[in-house]
Amino acid sequence: MIHPTRRTATDADFTRRRLAQLAVLGIAAGAAPIAASAPASASASVSTPSASVSTPSASRPHYDRARRLAGDDPVLRALVTALTPGSDLPDLPAPAPVNLFDNLVLLSAGWVSAMAVLTDDGIVLIDALTSPADADGIIVPGLRAVGADPAAIKHVVLTHGHSDHFGGAQTLADRYGARVHMSPADWDLLARTRPADAPARDLDIADGEQLTLGGTTIELHHTPGHTPGTVSPIIPVRAGRRHHSAMLWGGLNPPSTVEELRTFLASVQAFRAVMRRANVEVELSNHPNDHGLERAEQLRHQPPGAANPFLLGGPRTQRYMAVMDAMLRGRIADIEAPTARAVAAPPTCC
């Protein structure tokens, strides 16, 4: 069982810093919540790309379909924006830690986030942010701020081998004895590239592996595309007596070649079937490409009993994947079309 810890002066300082940053998000005590079906003008960070964007005619039907599927849904519209060629991640400040569900904590640096799954026998951390400094400055005090003991971290699951996701892993492993998990392909990626702060190779994640701690079982599925070994978890979450199944897509930024894009598309289709089998109703992301930080602030300030903005329901989470499918088909058509735009460099993060 994870026992609450007494707040220290360090934790208080951490909270004060984060409260100052919340003002940038436009969230204050008593502010109106963000509606789940906000109109198109609700937030600049979820603006739908204009149909006037110059695209080859072969790709336009796919992008148009994605926009139709998204409609006025701020979560799906944010996804369309994130997958539109040339788009960048929104530059948002780091929010204070928040329980998205009773057993799930968001720990965020703003442009990249980690999730802590709280169980009766310790913590499973999904991703470890960008650096040892993030482990010390965000993850450790963030867990203490929500009443969890960082020494209870037993496992660090890395969704993929980019430094913004593995940077704090070795620090947590050294300090608390946590085991670090990643797919074999991305352990190999680290061995080839030898980036700074890379964790020492520890445990391989098999496709479909089940990681159980304290009665909580997390499924780990290989979804290659963003990297050769990207992993996407299915996480059981609870709110009071209600239990739900959550998904976290491990890496969204698309690769640059047709072959890699087709691999990415196949991963979307396979994981969509996994989601249907697991009755997934909750969508999560490790980057602010899904209106997630705005929803976290809504959740933080909404009254007890209000609907959880991360609980999309089965049909809406399936539509999320359908939007991703359509946008990737558009990306493939962009490259294959005779008038295709220049191909961007392969992603190195996100």
PDB file of N, CA and C in Angstrom, residues 116-162:
ATOM      1  N   ALA A 116       2.105   8.221 -13.391  1.00  0.00           N
ATOM      2  CA  ALA A 116       2.402   7.306 -12.285  1.00  0.00           C
ATOM      3  C   ALA A 116       1.154   6.504 -11.954  1.00  0.00           C
ATOM      4  N   VAL A 117       1.265   5.184 -12.063  1.00  0.00           N
ATOM      5  CA  VAL A 117       0.168   4.286 -11.709  1.00  0.00           C
ATOM      6  C   VAL A 117       0.397   3.827 -10.273  1.00  0.00           C
ATOM      7  N   LEU A 118      -0.516   4.175  -9.386  1.00  0.00           N
ATOM      8  CA  LEU A 118      -0.407   3.856  -7.959  1.00  0.00           C
ATOM      9  C   LEU A 118      -1.089   2.527  -7.685  1.00  0.00           C
ATOM     10  N   THR A 119      -0.367   1.599  -7.074  1.00  0.00           N
ATOM     11  CA  THR A 119      -0.939   0.299  -6.741  1.00  0.00           C
ATOM     12  C   THR A 119      -0.765   0.036  -5.254  1.00  0.00           C
ATOM     13  N   ASP A 120      -1.335  -1.072  -4.785  1.00  0.00           N
ATOM     14  CA  ASP A 120      -1.228  -1.428  -3.369  1.00  0.00           C
ATOM     15  C   ASP A 120       0.173  -1.887  -2.982  1.00  0.00           C
ATOM     16  N   ASP A 121       1.041  -2.094  -3.973  1.00  0.00           N
ATOM     17  CA  ASP A 121       2.382  -2.588  -3.665  1.00  0.00           C
ATOM     18  C   ASP A 121       3.471  -1.718  -4.294  1.00  0.00           C
ATOM     19  N   GLY A 122       3.142  -0.479  -4.638  1.00  0.00           N
ATOM     20  CA  GLY A 122       4.148   0.401  -5.204  1.00  0.00           C
ATOM     21  C   GLY A 122       3.660   1.130  -6.439  1.00  0.00           C
ATOM     22  N   ILE A 123       4.586   1.771  -7.136  1.00  0.00           N
ATOM     23  CA  ILE A 123       4.265   2.649  -8.260  1.00  0.00           C
ATOM     24  C   ILE A 123       4.895   2.115  -9.538  1.00  0.00           C
ATOM     25  N   VAL A 124       4.110   2.126 -10.613  1.00  0.00           N
ATOM     26  CA  VAL A 124       4.631   1.911 -11.959  1.00  0.00           C
ATOM     27  C   VAL A 124       4.648   3.272 -12.645  1.00  0.00           C
ATOM     28  N   LEU A 125       5.834   3.741 -13.008  1.00  0.00           N
ATOM     29  CA  LEU A 125       5.975   5.025 -13.681  1.00  0.00           C
ATOM     30  C   LEU A 125       6.051   4.790 -15.187  1.00  0.00           C
ATOM     31  N   ILE A 126       5.180   5.464 -15.920  1.00  0.00           N
ATOM     32  CA  ILE A 126       5.200   5.378 -17.383  1.00  0.00           C
ATOM     33  C   ILE A 126       5.951   6.597 -17.900  1.00  0.00           C
ATOM     34  N   ASP A 127       7.156   6.391 -18.384  1.00  0.00           N
ATOM     35  CA  ASP A 127       8.100   7.410 -18.850  1.00  0.00           C
ATOM     36  C   ASP A 127       8.717   8.170 -17.676  1.00  0.00           C
ATOM     37  N   ALA A 128       9.860   8.836 -17.966  1.00  0.00           N
ATOM     38  CA  ALA A 128      10.646   9.450 -16.888  1.00  0.00           C
ATOM     39  C   ALA A 128      11.137  10.839 -17.240  1.00  0.00           C
ATOM     40  N   LEU A 129      10.450  11.522 -18.159  1.00  0.00           N
ATOM     41  CA  LEU A 129      10.754  12.899 -18.560  1.00  0.00           C
ATOM     42  C   LEU A 129      12.162  13.013 -19.144  1.00  0.00           C
ATOM     43  N   THR A 130      12.748  14.198 -19.126  1.00  0.00           N
ATOM     44  CA  THR A 130      13.869  14.478 -20.016  1.00  0.00           C
ATOM     45  C   THR A 130      15.264  14.289 -19.427  1.00  0.00           C
ATOM     46  N   SER A 131      15.394  14.240 -18.091  1.00  0.00           N
ATOM     47  CA  SER A 131      16.724  14.334 -17.504  1.00  0.00           C
ATOM     48  C   SER A 131      16.714  13.942 -16.032  1.00  0.00           C
ATOM     49  N   PRO A 132      17.896  13.727 -15.451  1.00  0.00           N
ATOM     50  CA  PRO A 132      17.951  13.556 -13.997  1.00  0.00           C
ATOM     51  C   PRO A 132      17.361  14.752 -13.247  1.00  0.00           C
ATOM     52  N   ALA A 133      17.534  15.951 -13.804  1.00  0.00           N
ATOM     53  CA  ALA A 133      16.967  17.138 -13.154  1.00  0.00           C
ATOM     54  C   ALA A 133      15.441  17.061 -13.111  1.00  0.00           C
ATOM     55  N   ASP A 134      14.816  16.517 -14.160  1.00  0.00           N
ATOM     56  CA  ASP A 134      13.356  16.349 -14.147  1.00  0.00           C
ATOM     57  C   ASP A 134      12.941  15.306 -13.115  1.00  0.00           C
ATOM     58  N   ALA A 135      13.738  14.252 -12.961  1.00  0.00           N
ATOM     59  CA  ALA A 135      13.426  13.257 -11.933  1.00  0.00           C
ATOM     60  C   ALA A 135      13.424  13.905 -10.560  1.00  0.00           C
ATOM     61  N   ASP A 136      14.440  14.735 -10.295  1.00  0.00           N
ATOM     62  CA  ASP A 136      14.564  15.389  -8.996  1.00  0.00           C
ATOM     63  C   ASP A 136      13.608  16.565  -8.827  1.00  0.00           C
ATOM     64  N   GLY A 137      13.329  17.288  -9.923  1.00  0.00           N
ATOM     65  CA  GLY A 137      12.563  18.522  -9.809  1.00  0.00           C
ATOM     66  C   GLY A 137      11.086  18.406 -10.108  1.00  0.00           C
ATOM     67  N   ILE A 138      10.672  17.314 -10.785  1.00  0.00           N
ATOM     68  CA  ILE A 138       9.262  17.166 -11.156  1.00  0.00           C
ATOM     69  C   ILE A 138       8.688  15.856 -10.620  1.00  0.00           C
ATOM     70  N   ILE A 139       9.333  14.723 -10.927  1.00  0.00           N
ATOM     71  CA  ILE A 139       8.744  13.431 -10.576  1.00  0.00           C
ATOM     72  C   ILE A 139       8.731  13.208  -9.071  1.00  0.00           C
ATOM     73  N   VAL A 140       9.872  13.368  -8.412  1.00  0.00           N
ATOM     74  CA  VAL A 140       9.947  13.098  -6.971  1.00  0.00           C
ATOM     75  C   VAL A 140       9.059  14.046  -6.169  1.00  0.00           C
ATOM     76  N   PRO A 141       9.205  15.382  -6.309  1.00  0.00           N
ATOM     77  CA  PRO A 141       8.317  16.253  -5.534  1.00  0.00           C
ATOM     78  C   PRO A 141       6.866  16.168  -5.990  1.00  0.00           C
ATOM     79  N   GLY A 142       6.645  15.843  -7.266  1.00  0.00           N
ATOM     80  CA  GLY A 142       5.279  15.718  -7.747  1.00  0.00           C
ATOM     81  C   GLY A 142       4.544  14.575  -7.085  1.00  0.00           C
ATOM     82  N   LEU A 143       5.200  13.439  -6.923  1.00  0.00           N
ATOM     83  CA  LEU A 143       4.570  12.320  -6.226  1.00  0.00           C
ATOM     84  C   LEU A 143       4.303  12.680  -4.768  1.00  0.00           C
ATOM     85  N   ARG A 144       5.258  13.334  -4.135  1.00  0.00           N
ATOM     86  CA  ARG A 144       5.036  13.730  -2.735  1.00  0.00           C
ATOM     87  C   ARG A 144       3.868  14.708  -2.609  1.00  0.00           C
ATOM     88  N   ALA A 145       3.718  15.583  -3.593  1.00  0.00           N
ATOM     89  CA  ALA A 145       2.653  16.579  -3.535  1.00  0.00           C
ATOM     90  C   ALA A 145       1.264  15.958  -3.568  1.00  0.00           C
ATOM     91  N   VAL A 146       1.128  14.761  -4.178  1.00  0.00           N
ATOM     92  CA  VAL A 146      -0.174  14.092  -4.205  1.00  0.00           C
ATOM     93  C   VAL A 146      -0.283  13.008  -3.140  1.00  0.00           C
ATOM     94  N   GLY A 147       0.704  12.965  -2.214  1.00  0.00           N
ATOM     95  CA  GLY A 147       0.628  12.029  -1.101  1.00  0.00           C
ATOM     96  C   GLY A 147       1.179  10.655  -1.386  1.00  0.00           C
ATOM     97  N   ALA A 148       2.011  10.532  -2.423  1.00  0.00           N
ATOM     98  CA  ALA A 148       2.634   9.243  -2.739  1.00  0.00           C
ATOM     99  C   ALA A 148       4.128   9.312  -2.427  1.00  0.00           C
ATOM    100  N   ASP A 149       4.716   8.179  -2.094  1.00  0.00           N
ATOM    101  CA  ASP A 149       6.128   8.117  -1.737  1.00  0.00           C
ATOM    102  C   ASP A 149       6.942   7.718  -2.964  1.00  0.00           C
ATOM    103  N   PRO A 150       7.823   8.575  -3.465  1.00  0.00           N
ATOM    104  CA  PRO A 150       8.615   8.212  -4.651  1.00  0.00           C
ATOM    105  C   PRO A 150       9.484   6.980  -4.434  1.00  0.00           C
ATOM    106  N   ALA A 151       9.822   6.676  -3.183  1.00  0.00           N
ATOM    107  CA  ALA A 151      10.598   5.470  -2.915  1.00  0.00           C
ATOM    108  C   ALA A 151       9.822   4.207  -3.255  1.00  0.00           C
ATOM    109  N   ALA A 152       8.504   4.346  -3.478  1.00  0.00           N
ATOM    110  CA  ALA A 152       7.669   3.200  -3.838  1.00  0.00           C
ATOM    111  C   ALA A 152       7.707   2.904  -5.336  1.00  0.00           C
ATOM    112  N   ILE A 153       8.476   3.673  -6.121  1.00  0.00           N
ATOM    113  CA  ILE A 153       8.582   3.383  -7.557  1.00  0.00           C
ATOM    114  C   ILE A 153       9.293   2.048  -7.733  1.00  0.00           C
ATOM    115  N   LYS A 154       8.578   1.066  -8.268  1.00  0.00           N
ATOM    116  CA  LYS A 154       9.140  -0.275  -8.473  1.00  0.00           C
ATOM    117  C   LYS A 154       9.515  -0.514  -9.929  1.00  0.00           C
ATOM    118  N   HIS A 155       8.787   0.105 -10.841  1.00  0.00           N
ATOM    119  CA  HIS A 155       9.014  -0.113 -12.267  1.00  0.00           C
ATOM    120  C   HIS A 155       8.939   1.216 -13.010  1.00  0.00           C
ATOM    121  N   VAL A 156       9.831   1.394 -13.981  1.00  0.00           N
ATOM    122  CA  VAL A 156       9.770   2.531 -14.908  1.00  0.00           C
ATOM    123  C   VAL A 156       9.617   1.944 -16.307  1.00  0.00           C
ATOM    124  N   VAL A 157       8.455   2.150 -16.902  1.00  0.00           N
ATOM    125  CA  VAL A 157       8.164   1.654 -18.242  1.00  0.00           C
ATOM    126  C   VAL A 157       8.395   2.791 -19.229  1.00  0.00           C
ATOM    127  N   LEU A 158       9.305   2.592 -20.160  1.00  0.00           N
ATOM    128  CA  LEU A 158       9.619   3.623 -21.150  1.00  0.00           C
ATOM    129  C   LEU A 158       8.885   3.324 -22.448  1.00  0.00           C
ATOM    130  N   THR A 159       8.081   4.280 -22.901  1.00  0.00           N
ATOM    131  CA  THR A 159       7.299   4.054 -24.118  1.00  0.00           C
ATOM    132  C   THR A 159       8.187   3.974 -25.349  1.00  0.00           C
ATOM    133  N   HIS A 160       9.324   4.684 -25.329  1.00  0.00           N
ATOM    134  CA  HIS A 160      10.254   4.574 -26.450  1.00  0.00           C
ATOM    135  C   HIS A 160      11.597   5.223 -26.116  1.00  0.00           C
ATOM    136  N   GLY A 161      12.554   5.034 -27.017  1.00  0.00           N
ATOM    137  CA  GLY A 161      13.921   5.408 -26.732  1.00  0.00           C
ATOM    138  C   GLY A 161      14.323   6.790 -27.163  1.00  0.00           C
ATOM    139  N   HIS A 162      13.530   7.798 -26.822  1.00  0.00           N
ATOM    140  CA  HIS A 162      13.903   9.190 -27.037  1.00  0.00           C
ATOM    141  C   HIS A 162      14.156   9.846 -25.678  1.00  0.00           C
TER     142      HIS A 162
END
